[in-house]
Amino acid sequence: MSTDPRNPSDSYLSFWRENHICTLTTPRPDGTPHVVAVGATYDPENGYARIITNRKSRKAANVLAAGPDGARVAVCQVDRARWATLEGVAHIRTDPAVVADAVARYTERYGRVPTPNPDRVVVEIALTRAMGRA
């Protein structure tokens, strides 16, 4: 079921606020999908999903390899019969204020402060599509 990523239903948004591990799918340079478990946050007010990661991670490398136009990606979570997917264009953000905001959002959603990491970056996804059954 499709939904507006900037105006989700209450149940869809509530599902994204629960503590669930997600998967992020990024395209490798050869076009094959790379899928990895991540913590993700959803910000419908601004139209973004965010994942904090190490700048040397494969997911960050895949997004960077896509070039300045960004990489088409999907982040998904599942809990029994409930599921939700957010799709969009990802870019890597390194600005300390953007990283700090993403860490704060992660802390709020997952109830723990991530270990400090001087190599932390943000996979910021400008959302174009949302779907699911939540």
mmCIF file of C-alpha atoms in Angstrom:
data_model
loop_
_atom_site.group_PDB
_atom_site.id
_atom_site.type_symbol
_atom_site.label_atom_id
_atom_site.label_comp_id
_atom_site.label_asym_id
_atom_site.label_seq_id
_atom_site.Cartn_x
_atom_site.Cartn_y
_atom_site.Cartn_z
ATOM 1 C CA MET A 1 0.000 0.000 0.000
ATOM 2 C CA SER A 2 1.456 3.346 -1.083
ATOM 3 C CA THR A 3 1.538 6.372 1.206
ATOM 4 C CA ASP A 4 2.782 9.945 0.961
ATOM 5 C CA PRO A 5 6.261 9.953 2.574
ATOM 6 C CA ARG A 6 5.714 13.536 3.801
ATOM 7 C CA ASN A 7 2.207 12.881 5.141
ATOM 8 C CA PRO A 8 2.051 9.324 6.488
ATOM 9 C CA SER A 9 -0.847 7.861 8.411
ATOM 10 C CA ASP A 10 -0.594 7.833 12.196
ATOM 11 C CA SER A 11 -0.086 4.055 12.229
ATOM 12 C CA TYR A 12 2.694 4.230 9.607
ATOM 13 C CA LEU A 13 4.527 6.962 11.511
ATOM 14 C CA SER A 14 4.037 5.137 14.797
ATOM 15 C CA PHE A 15 5.593 1.993 13.311
ATOM 16 C CA TRP A 16 8.660 4.019 12.275
ATOM 17 C CA ARG A 17 9.002 5.308 15.836
ATOM 18 C CA GLU A 18 9.126 1.808 17.329
ATOM 19 C CA ASN A 19 12.485 0.172 17.996
ATOM 20 C CA HIS A 20 13.113 -1.988 14.907
ATOM 21 C CA ILE A 21 16.252 -2.892 13.033
ATOM 22 C CA CYS A 22 15.986 -1.991 9.364
ATOM 23 C CA THR A 23 17.675 -2.967 6.133
ATOM 24 C CA LEU A 24 19.260 -0.520 3.738
ATOM 25 C CA THR A 25 19.614 -1.488 0.084
ATOM 26 C CA THR A 26 22.195 0.431 -1.948
ATOM 27 C CA PRO A 27 23.434 -0.241 -5.480
ATOM 28 C CA ARG A 28 26.989 -1.506 -5.825
ATOM 29 C CA PRO A 29 29.033 0.023 -8.653
ATOM 30 C CA ASP A 30 28.235 -3.079 -10.754
ATOM 31 C CA GLY A 31 24.501 -2.515 -10.211
ATOM 32 C CA THR A 32 23.881 -5.438 -7.864
ATOM 33 C CA PRO A 33 22.081 -4.714 -4.589
ATOM 34 C CA HIS A 34 23.956 -4.491 -1.297
ATOM 35 C CA VAL A 35 21.637 -5.093 1.672
ATOM 36 C CA VAL A 36 22.745 -4.475 5.238
ATOM 37 C CA ALA A 37 21.105 -4.195 8.661
ATOM 38 C CA VAL A 38 20.978 -0.623 9.992
ATOM 39 C CA GLY A 39 19.302 1.646 12.475
ATOM 40 C CA ALA A 40 17.253 4.245 10.600
ATOM 41 C CA THR A 41 15.178 7.268 11.459
ATOM 42 C CA TYR A 42 12.259 8.745 9.561
ATOM 43 C CA ASP A 43 11.636 12.497 9.371
ATOM 44 C CA PRO A 44 8.463 13.020 7.331
ATOM 45 C CA GLU A 45 8.286 16.730 8.178
ATOM 46 C CA ASN A 46 11.479 17.340 6.197
ATOM 47 C CA GLY A 47 11.129 14.372 3.831
ATOM 48 C CA TYR A 48 14.191 12.392 4.931
ATOM 49 C CA ALA A 49 15.297 9.065 6.319
ATOM 50 C CA ARG A 50 18.735 8.947 7.925
ATOM 51 C CA ILE A 51 21.278 6.266 8.751
ATOM 52 C CA ILE A 52 24.458 6.956 10.707
ATOM 53 C CA THR A 53 27.512 4.991 9.596
ATOM 54 C CA ASN A 54 31.279 4.995 9.269
ATOM 55 C CA ARG A 55 32.604 6.950 6.287
ATOM 56 C CA LYS A 56 34.598 3.819 5.284
ATOM 57 C CA SER A 57 31.560 1.507 5.211
ATOM 58 C CA ARG A 58 30.441 -0.275 2.036
ATOM 59 C CA LYS A 59 27.047 1.482 2.165
ATOM 60 C CA ALA A 60 28.716 4.909 2.238
ATOM 61 C CA ALA A 61 31.066 3.869 -0.578
ATOM 62 C CA ASN A 62 28.108 2.707 -2.675
ATOM 63 C CA VAL A 63 26.288 6.012 -2.225
ATOM 64 C CA LEU A 64 29.423 8.004 -3.040
ATOM 65 C CA ALA A 65 30.130 5.847 -6.114
ATOM 66 C CA ALA A 66 26.758 6.878 -7.555
ATOM 67 C CA GLY A 67 28.103 10.391 -8.051
ATOM 68 C CA PRO A 68 26.726 13.843 -7.314
ATOM 69 C CA ASP A 69 23.162 12.945 -8.290
ATOM 70 C CA GLY A 70 23.050 10.413 -5.427
ATOM 71 C CA ALA A 71 22.064 6.772 -5.247
ATOM 72 C CA ARG A 72 18.558 5.324 -5.474
ATOM 73 C CA VAL A 73 18.114 3.371 -2.234
ATOM 74 C CA ALA A 74 15.477 1.754 -0.038
ATOM 75 C CA VAL A 75 15.250 1.326 3.712
ATOM 76 C CA CYS A 76 12.807 -1.230 5.074
ATOM 77 C CA GLN A 77 11.634 -2.657 8.390
ATOM 78 C CA VAL A 78 9.488 -5.683 9.160
ATOM 79 C CA ASP A 79 7.664 -6.888 12.258
ATOM 80 C CA ARG A 80 5.601 -10.010 11.586
ATOM 81 C CA ALA A 81 2.899 -8.946 9.107
ATOM 82 C CA ARG A 82 3.698 -5.238 9.447
ATOM 83 C CA TRP A 83 6.250 -3.752 7.080
ATOM 84 C CA ALA A 84 7.275 -0.363 5.780
ATOM 85 C CA THR A 85 9.650 0.758 3.030
ATOM 86 C CA LEU A 86 10.991 4.226 2.327
ATOM 87 C CA GLU A 87 12.635 4.914 -1.038
ATOM 88 C CA GLY A 88 14.578 7.890 -2.284
ATOM 89 C CA VAL A 89 17.870 9.385 -3.332
ATOM 90 C CA ALA A 90 20.748 9.107 -0.876
ATOM 91 C CA HIS A 91 23.700 11.410 -0.344
ATOM 92 C CA ILE A 92 26.473 11.268 2.229
ATOM 93 C CA ARG A 93 26.469 14.174 4.682
ATOM 94 C CA THR A 94 29.544 15.050 6.708
ATOM 95 C CA ASP A 95 28.560 18.408 8.234
ATOM 96 C CA PRO A 96 28.998 18.085 12.035
ATOM 97 C CA ALA A 97 25.584 19.647 12.725
ATOM 98 C CA VAL A 98 23.858 17.185 10.365
ATOM 99 C CA VAL A 99 25.727 14.270 11.961
ATOM 100 C CA ALA A 100 24.832 15.462 15.481
ATOM 101 C CA ASP A 101 21.162 15.788 14.514
ATOM 102 C CA ALA A 102 21.146 12.268 13.046
ATOM 103 C CA VAL A 103 22.798 10.883 16.196
ATOM 104 C CA ALA A 104 20.165 12.619 18.360
ATOM 105 C CA ARG A 105 17.360 11.140 16.246
ATOM 106 C CA TYR A 106 18.965 7.673 16.443
ATOM 107 C CA THR A 107 19.297 8.038 20.237
ATOM 108 C CA GLU A 108 15.626 8.977 20.542
ATOM 109 C CA ARG A 109 14.402 6.085 18.431
ATOM 110 C CA TYR A 110 16.689 3.349 19.733
ATOM 111 C CA GLY A 111 17.058 4.494 23.338
ATOM 112 C CA ARG A 112 20.849 4.447 23.354
ATOM 113 C CA VAL A 113 23.636 6.823 22.478
ATOM 114 C CA PRO A 114 25.898 5.379 19.780
ATOM 115 C CA THR A 115 29.585 5.006 20.578
ATOM 116 C CA PRO A 116 31.494 8.144 19.582
ATOM 117 C CA ASN A 117 33.021 7.826 16.127
ATOM 118 C CA PRO A 118 35.134 10.562 14.526
ATOM 119 C CA ASP A 119 34.547 8.904 11.128
ATOM 120 C CA ARG A 120 30.743 9.036 11.407
ATOM 121 C CA VAL A 121 28.737 10.273 8.434
ATOM 122 C CA VAL A 122 25.044 10.273 7.574
ATOM 123 C CA VAL A 123 23.341 8.514 4.718
ATOM 124 C CA GLU A 124 20.583 11.056 4.135
ATOM 125 C CA ILE A 125 17.744 9.861 1.916
ATOM 126 C CA ALA A 126 15.511 12.436 0.241
ATOM 127 C CA LEU A 127 12.278 10.469 0.189
ATOM 128 C CA THR A 128 10.332 9.919 -3.021
ATOM 129 C CA ARG A 129 8.128 6.967 -2.099
ATOM 130 C CA ALA A 130 6.723 5.187 0.943
ATOM 131 C CA MET A 131 4.797 1.962 1.118
ATOM 132 C CA GLY A 132 3.858 -0.661 3.614
ATOM 133 C CA ARG A 133 1.276 -2.249 5.837
ATOM 134 C CA ALA A 134 1.645 -0.876 9.314
#
